[in-house]
PDB file of C-alpha atoms in Angstrom:
ATOM      1  CA  MET A   1      12.677   1.611 -16.933  1.00 49.00           C
ATOM      2  CA  ALA A   2      12.774  -0.395 -13.735  1.00 54.00           C
ATOM      3  CA  GLY A   3      13.344  -4.122 -13.870  1.00 57.00           C
ATOM      4  CA  GLY A   4      13.514  -4.205 -17.687  1.00 59.00           C
ATOM      5  CA  PHE A   5       9.807  -3.425 -18.148  1.00 61.00           C
ATOM      6  CA  PHE A   6       8.142  -0.394 -19.656  1.00 60.00           C
ATOM      7  CA  ARG A   7       5.887   1.600 -17.397  1.00 65.00           C
ATOM      8  CA  GLY A   8       2.726   3.344 -18.433  1.00 63.00           C
ATOM      9  CA  THR A   9      -0.895   2.660 -19.118  1.00 59.00           C
ATOM     10  CA  ASN A  10      -2.403  -0.004 -21.278  1.00 58.00           C
ATOM     11  CA  VAL A  11      -5.395   0.194 -23.611  1.00 56.00           C
ATOM     12  CA  GLU A  12      -7.878  -0.841 -20.916  1.00 61.00           C
ATOM     13  CA  GLN A  13      -6.640   1.856 -18.529  1.00 62.00           C
ATOM     14  CA  ASP A  14      -6.710   4.782 -20.953  1.00 59.00           C
ATOM     15  CA  PRO A  15     -10.199   5.986 -21.997  1.00 60.00           C
ATOM     16  CA  ARG A  16      -8.810   7.474 -25.217  1.00 58.00           C
ATOM     17  CA  PHE A  17      -8.418   3.969 -26.607  1.00 52.00           C
ATOM     18  CA  GLY A  18     -11.958   2.703 -26.168  1.00 51.00           C
ATOM     19  CA  ASP A  19     -13.515  -0.106 -28.139  1.00 56.00           C
ATOM     20  CA  VAL A  20     -14.070   1.312 -31.639  1.00 53.00           C
ATOM     21  CA  SER A  21     -16.562  -1.390 -32.595  1.00 56.00           C
ATOM     22  CA  GLU A  22     -18.725  -0.511 -29.580  1.00 60.00           C
ATOM     23  CA  LYS A  23     -18.724   3.125 -30.715  1.00 58.00           C
ATOM     24  CA  MET A  24     -19.699   2.113 -34.228  1.00 60.00           C
ATOM     25  CA  ILE A  25     -22.484  -0.126 -32.934  1.00 60.00           C
ATOM     26  CA  GLY A  26     -23.836   2.804 -30.944  1.00 57.00           C
ATOM     27  CA  GLN A  27     -23.764   5.143 -33.953  1.00 61.00           C
ATOM     28  CA  ALA A  28     -24.895   2.880 -36.796  1.00 66.00           C
ATOM     29  CA  LYS A  29     -28.423   1.987 -37.810  1.00 74.00           C
ATOM     30  CA  PHE A  30     -29.244  -1.691 -38.064  1.00 75.00           C
ATOM     31  CA  SER A  31     -32.005  -3.743 -39.613  1.00 77.00           C
ATOM     32  CA  SER A  32     -34.990  -4.566 -37.428  1.00 80.00           C
ATOM     33  CA  VAL A  33     -34.358  -8.245 -38.304  1.00 87.00           C
ATOM     34  CA  PHE A  34     -31.379  -8.146 -35.910  1.00 86.00           C
ATOM     35  CA  LYS A  35     -33.724  -7.762 -32.927  1.00 90.00           C
ATOM     36  CA  LYS A  36     -34.586 -11.454 -33.216  1.00 93.00           C
ATOM     37  CA  PRO A  37     -31.850 -13.654 -31.740  1.00 93.00           C
ATOM     38  CA  VAL A  38     -30.442 -16.668 -33.558  1.00 93.00           C
ATOM     39  CA  ASN A  39     -29.597 -19.846 -31.676  1.00 93.00           C
ATOM     40  CA  MET A  40     -26.769 -21.387 -33.702  1.00 93.00           C
ATOM     41  CA  SER A  41     -27.294 -24.784 -32.055  1.00 93.00           C
ATOM     42  CA  LYS A  42     -30.543 -25.012 -34.060  1.00 93.00           C
ATOM     43  CA  VAL A  43     -28.872 -24.011 -37.341  1.00 93.00           C
ATOM     44  CA  ASN A  44     -27.148 -26.412 -39.726  1.00 93.00           C
ATOM     45  CA  LEU A  45     -24.262 -24.118 -40.646  1.00 93.00           C
ATOM     46  CA  GLU A  46     -22.824 -26.643 -43.117  1.00 94.00           C
ATOM     47  CA  ALA A  47     -25.966 -26.242 -45.240  1.00 92.00           C
ATOM     48  CA  ILE A  48     -25.645 -22.445 -45.168  1.00 94.00           C
ATOM     49  CA  LYS A  49     -21.916 -22.202 -45.942  1.00 95.00           C
ATOM     50  CA  PRO A  50     -22.390 -22.510 -49.734  1.00 94.00           C
ATOM     51  CA  TRP A  51     -24.947 -19.694 -49.593  1.00 95.00           C
ATOM     52  CA  ILE A  52     -22.490 -17.499 -47.638  1.00 96.00           C
ATOM     53  CA  ALA A  53     -19.696 -18.199 -50.149  1.00 96.00           C
ATOM     54  CA  ASP A  54     -22.003 -17.473 -53.084  1.00 95.00           C
ATOM     55  CA  LYS A  55     -23.223 -14.181 -51.570  1.00 96.00           C
ATOM     56  CA  ILE A  56     -19.661 -13.030 -50.863  1.00 95.00           C
ATOM     57  CA  ASN A  57     -18.603 -13.932 -54.405  1.00 95.00           C
ATOM     58  CA  THR A  58     -21.600 -12.055 -55.820  1.00 94.00           C
ATOM     59  CA  LEU A  59     -21.029  -8.933 -53.708  1.00 92.00           C
ATOM     60  CA  LEU A  60     -17.270  -8.735 -54.245  1.00 92.00           C
ATOM     61  CA  GLY A  61     -17.087 -10.195 -57.736  1.00 91.00           C
ATOM     62  CA  ILE A  62     -14.299 -12.513 -56.609  1.00 92.00           C
ATOM     63  CA  GLU A  63     -13.921 -15.592 -54.431  1.00 92.00           C
ATOM     64  CA  ASP A  64     -12.635 -14.522 -51.016  1.00 91.00           C
ATOM     65  CA  ASP A  65     -11.832 -17.474 -48.753  1.00 93.00           C
ATOM     66  CA  VAL A  66     -10.469 -15.237 -45.995  1.00 95.00           C
ATOM     67  CA  LEU A  67     -13.718 -13.289 -45.702  1.00 95.00           C
ATOM     68  CA  PHE A  68     -15.756 -16.502 -45.941  1.00 96.00           C
ATOM     69  CA  ASP A  69     -13.752 -18.056 -43.069  1.00 95.00           C
ATOM     70  CA  PHE A  70     -14.075 -14.822 -41.076  1.00 95.00           C
ATOM     71  CA  VAL A  71     -17.890 -14.852 -41.385  1.00 95.00           C
ATOM     72  CA  VAL A  72     -18.137 -18.545 -40.509  1.00 95.00           C
ATOM     73  CA  ASN A  73     -15.822 -18.127 -37.503  1.00 95.00           C
ATOM     74  CA  MET A  74     -17.876 -15.215 -36.169  1.00 94.00           C
ATOM     75  CA  LEU A  75     -21.020 -17.349 -36.453  1.00 94.00           C
ATOM     76  CA  GLU A  76     -19.335 -20.298 -34.720  1.00 94.00           C
ATOM     77  CA  GLU A  77     -17.822 -18.207 -31.888  1.00 93.00           C
ATOM     78  CA  SER A  78     -21.029 -18.020 -29.910  1.00 90.00           C
ATOM     79  CA  ASN A  79     -24.265 -19.934 -29.648  1.00 92.00           C
ATOM     80  CA  THR A  80     -26.059 -16.587 -29.987  1.00 92.00           C
ATOM     81  CA  PRO A  81     -23.959 -14.312 -32.237  1.00 93.00           C
ATOM     82  CA  ASP A  82     -24.580 -10.563 -32.333  1.00 91.00           C
ATOM     83  CA  ALA A  83     -25.588  -9.474 -35.841  1.00 90.00           C
ATOM     84  CA  ARG A  84     -24.648  -5.855 -35.149  1.00 90.00           C
ATOM     85  CA  THR A  85     -21.087  -6.766 -34.179  1.00 90.00           C
ATOM     86  CA  ILE A  86     -20.725  -9.001 -37.213  1.00 92.00           C
ATOM     87  CA  GLN A  87     -21.981  -6.230 -39.504  1.00 91.00           C
ATOM     88  CA  VAL A  88     -19.532  -3.731 -38.007  1.00 89.00           C
ATOM     89  CA  ASN A  89     -16.689  -6.249 -38.392  1.00 90.00           C
ATOM     90  CA  LEU A  90     -17.644  -6.890 -42.030  1.00 92.00           C
ATOM     91  CA  ALA A  91     -17.881  -3.199 -42.919  1.00 89.00           C
ATOM     92  CA  GLY A  92     -14.134  -3.063 -43.580  1.00 87.00           C
ATOM     93  CA  PHE A  93     -14.457  -5.828 -46.163  1.00 90.00           C
ATOM     94  CA  LEU A  94     -17.889  -5.249 -47.697  1.00 91.00           C
ATOM     95  CA  GLU A  95     -18.151  -1.484 -47.063  1.00 88.00           C
ATOM     96  CA  ASP A  96     -21.663  -0.271 -47.967  1.00 90.00           C
ATOM     97  CA  LYS A  97     -22.736  -3.820 -48.882  1.00 93.00           C
ATOM     98  CA  ALA A  98     -22.339  -5.104 -45.301  1.00 92.00           C
ATOM     99  CA  PRO A  99     -25.864  -4.129 -44.154  1.00 92.00           C
ATOM    100  CA  GLU A 100     -27.494  -5.858 -47.144  1.00 93.00           C
ATOM    101  CA  PHE A 101     -25.373  -8.987 -46.672  1.00 95.00           C
ATOM    102  CA  MET A 102     -26.074  -9.165 -42.941  1.00 94.00           C
ATOM    103  CA  GLN A 103     -29.804  -8.604 -43.350  1.00 94.00           C
ATOM    104  CA  ASN A 104     -29.953 -11.474 -45.863  1.00 95.00           C
ATOM    105  CA  LEU A 105     -27.714 -13.722 -43.749  1.00 95.00           C
ATOM    106  CA  TRP A 106     -29.691 -13.046 -40.582  1.00 95.00           C
ATOM    107  CA  SER A 107     -32.967 -13.788 -42.372  1.00 94.00           C
ATOM    108  CA  VAL A 108     -31.533 -17.101 -43.595  1.00 94.00           C
ATOM    109  CA  LEU A 109     -30.310 -17.966 -40.077  1.00 95.00           C
ATOM    110  CA  LEU A 110     -33.703 -17.111 -38.561  1.00 95.00           C
ATOM    111  CA  GLU A 111     -35.437 -19.291 -41.143  1.00 93.00           C
ATOM    112  CA  ALA A 112     -32.976 -22.109 -40.481  1.00 93.00           C
ATOM    113  CA  GLN A 113     -33.453 -22.087 -36.711  1.00 92.00           C
ATOM    114  CA  GLN A 114     -37.224 -22.363 -37.144  1.00 92.00           C
ATOM    115  CA  SER A 115     -37.080 -25.286 -39.556  1.00 90.00           C
ATOM    116  CA  GLU A 116     -36.547 -28.892 -38.663  1.00 86.00           C
ATOM    117  CA  GLY A 117     -32.972 -29.975 -39.265  1.00 88.00           C
ATOM    118  CA  GLY A 118     -31.665 -26.405 -39.220  1.00 90.00           C
ATOM    119  CA  ILE A 119     -31.896 -26.025 -43.000  1.00 87.00           C
ATOM    120  CA  PRO A 120     -33.952 -23.115 -44.354  1.00 90.00           C
ATOM    121  CA  GLU A 121     -37.150 -24.216 -46.103  1.00 89.00           C
ATOM    122  CA  SER A 122     -36.296 -21.964 -49.055  1.00 87.00           C
ATOM    123  CA  PHE A 123     -33.031 -23.910 -49.547  1.00 85.00           C
ATOM    124  CA  ILE A 124     -34.947 -27.190 -49.576  1.00 85.00           C
ATOM    125  CA  ARG A 125     -37.516 -25.847 -52.067  1.00 89.00           C
ATOM    126  CA  ASN A 126     -34.768 -24.499 -54.340  1.00 88.00           C
ATOM    127  CA  LYS A 127     -32.878 -27.804 -54.220  1.00 89.00           C
ATOM    128  CA  MET A 128     -36.044 -29.774 -55.019  1.00 92.00           C
ATOM    129  CA  LYS A 129     -36.752 -27.460 -57.968  1.00 93.00           C
ATOM    130  CA  GLU A 130     -33.150 -27.830 -59.165  1.00 91.00           C
ATOM    131  CA  LEU A 131     -33.375 -31.648 -58.968  1.00 93.00           C
ATOM    132  CA  ARG A 132     -36.726 -31.660 -60.788  1.00 94.00           C
ATOM    133  CA  LEU A 133     -35.314 -29.500 -63.612  1.00 94.00           C
ATOM    134  CA  LYS A 134     -32.247 -31.743 -63.849  1.00 94.00           C
ATOM    135  CA  ARG A 135     -34.440 -34.861 -64.046  1.00 95.00           C
ATOM    136  CA  GLU A 136     -36.593 -33.262 -66.769  1.00 94.00           C
ATOM    137  CA  GLU A 137     -33.463 -32.333 -68.713  1.00 95.00           C
ATOM    138  CA  GLU A 138     -32.144 -35.894 -68.400  1.00 95.00           C
ATOM    139  CA  GLU A 139     -35.500 -37.264 -69.604  1.00 94.00           C
ATOM    140  CA  ARG A 140     -35.432 -34.928 -72.634  1.00 94.00           C
ATOM    141  CA  ALA A 141     -31.870 -36.012 -73.431  1.00 93.00           C
ATOM    142  CA  ALA A 142     -32.841 -39.687 -73.119  1.00 93.00           C
ATOM    143  CA  ALA A 143     -35.831 -39.121 -75.427  1.00 92.00           C
ATOM    144  CA  LEU A 144     -33.565 -37.446 -78.005  1.00 93.00           C
ATOM    145  CA  ILE A 145     -31.113 -40.347 -77.807  1.00 94.00           C
ATOM    146  CA  ARG A 146     -33.931 -42.886 -78.270  1.00 93.00           C
ATOM    147  CA  ALA A 147     -35.283 -40.936 -81.249  1.00 91.00           C
ATOM    148  CA  SER A 148     -31.806 -40.699 -82.751  1.00 91.00           C
ATOM    149  CA  ASN A 149     -31.215 -44.449 -82.256  1.00 91.00           C
ATOM    150  CA  THR A 150     -34.569 -45.221 -83.878  1.00 91.00           C
ATOM    151  CA  ARG A 151     -33.693 -43.075 -86.910  1.00 91.00           C
ATOM    152  CA  LEU A 152     -30.282 -44.715 -87.190  1.00 90.00           C
ATOM    153  CA  ARG A 153     -31.829 -48.204 -87.102  1.00 89.00           C
ATOM    154  CA  GLU A 154     -34.351 -47.213 -89.765  1.00 87.00           C
ATOM    155  CA  GLN A 155     -31.579 -45.702 -91.878  1.00 88.00           C
ATOM    156  CA  VAL A 156     -29.446 -48.854 -91.517  1.00 86.00           C
ATOM    157  CA  ALA A 157     -32.455 -51.024 -92.415  1.00 84.00           C
ATOM    158  CA  VAL A 158     -33.179 -48.918 -95.525  1.00 83.00           C
ATOM    159  CA  GLU A 159     -29.520 -49.012 -96.616  1.00 81.00           C
ATOM    160  CA  GLY A 160     -29.408 -52.787 -95.969  1.00 75.00           C
ATOM    161  CA  GLN A 161     -32.381 -53.330 -98.312  1.00 79.00           C
ATOM    162  CA  ALA A 162     -30.836 -51.273-101.111  1.00 65.00           C
TER     163      ALA A 162
END
């Protein structure tokens, strides 16, 4: 130990300690969807975050903020993220569900980058359907309230005459 420093080789100098994720990328099979690149500057990630959180909750059965933040950070790291690397990184968390999750996520991102505003058209359609159903439900509730009020007035009028 000369000068108070350890001598030897570091990870980059020793071929035994190669990049494990690169090895896994070379060995694994990936969805053909990953061949299409995603330009994150065209994607409104804020609109997709609830979908990511919901998918993670569905796959794991619990809410996992750490995994959610990890996914979002990997998407924000680069303007053109690598789906294969993300899938390999998620394999430790999602295990055999990582390919399914990444294929769905990548499809959503591809749809988002092609749509105006960076929001997937399917999200917009689903939201419009949700709002329409909510409005119909509110109209039914208002009709029930009006009918109930009418019956009460009639009942009060009948009791007032008696």
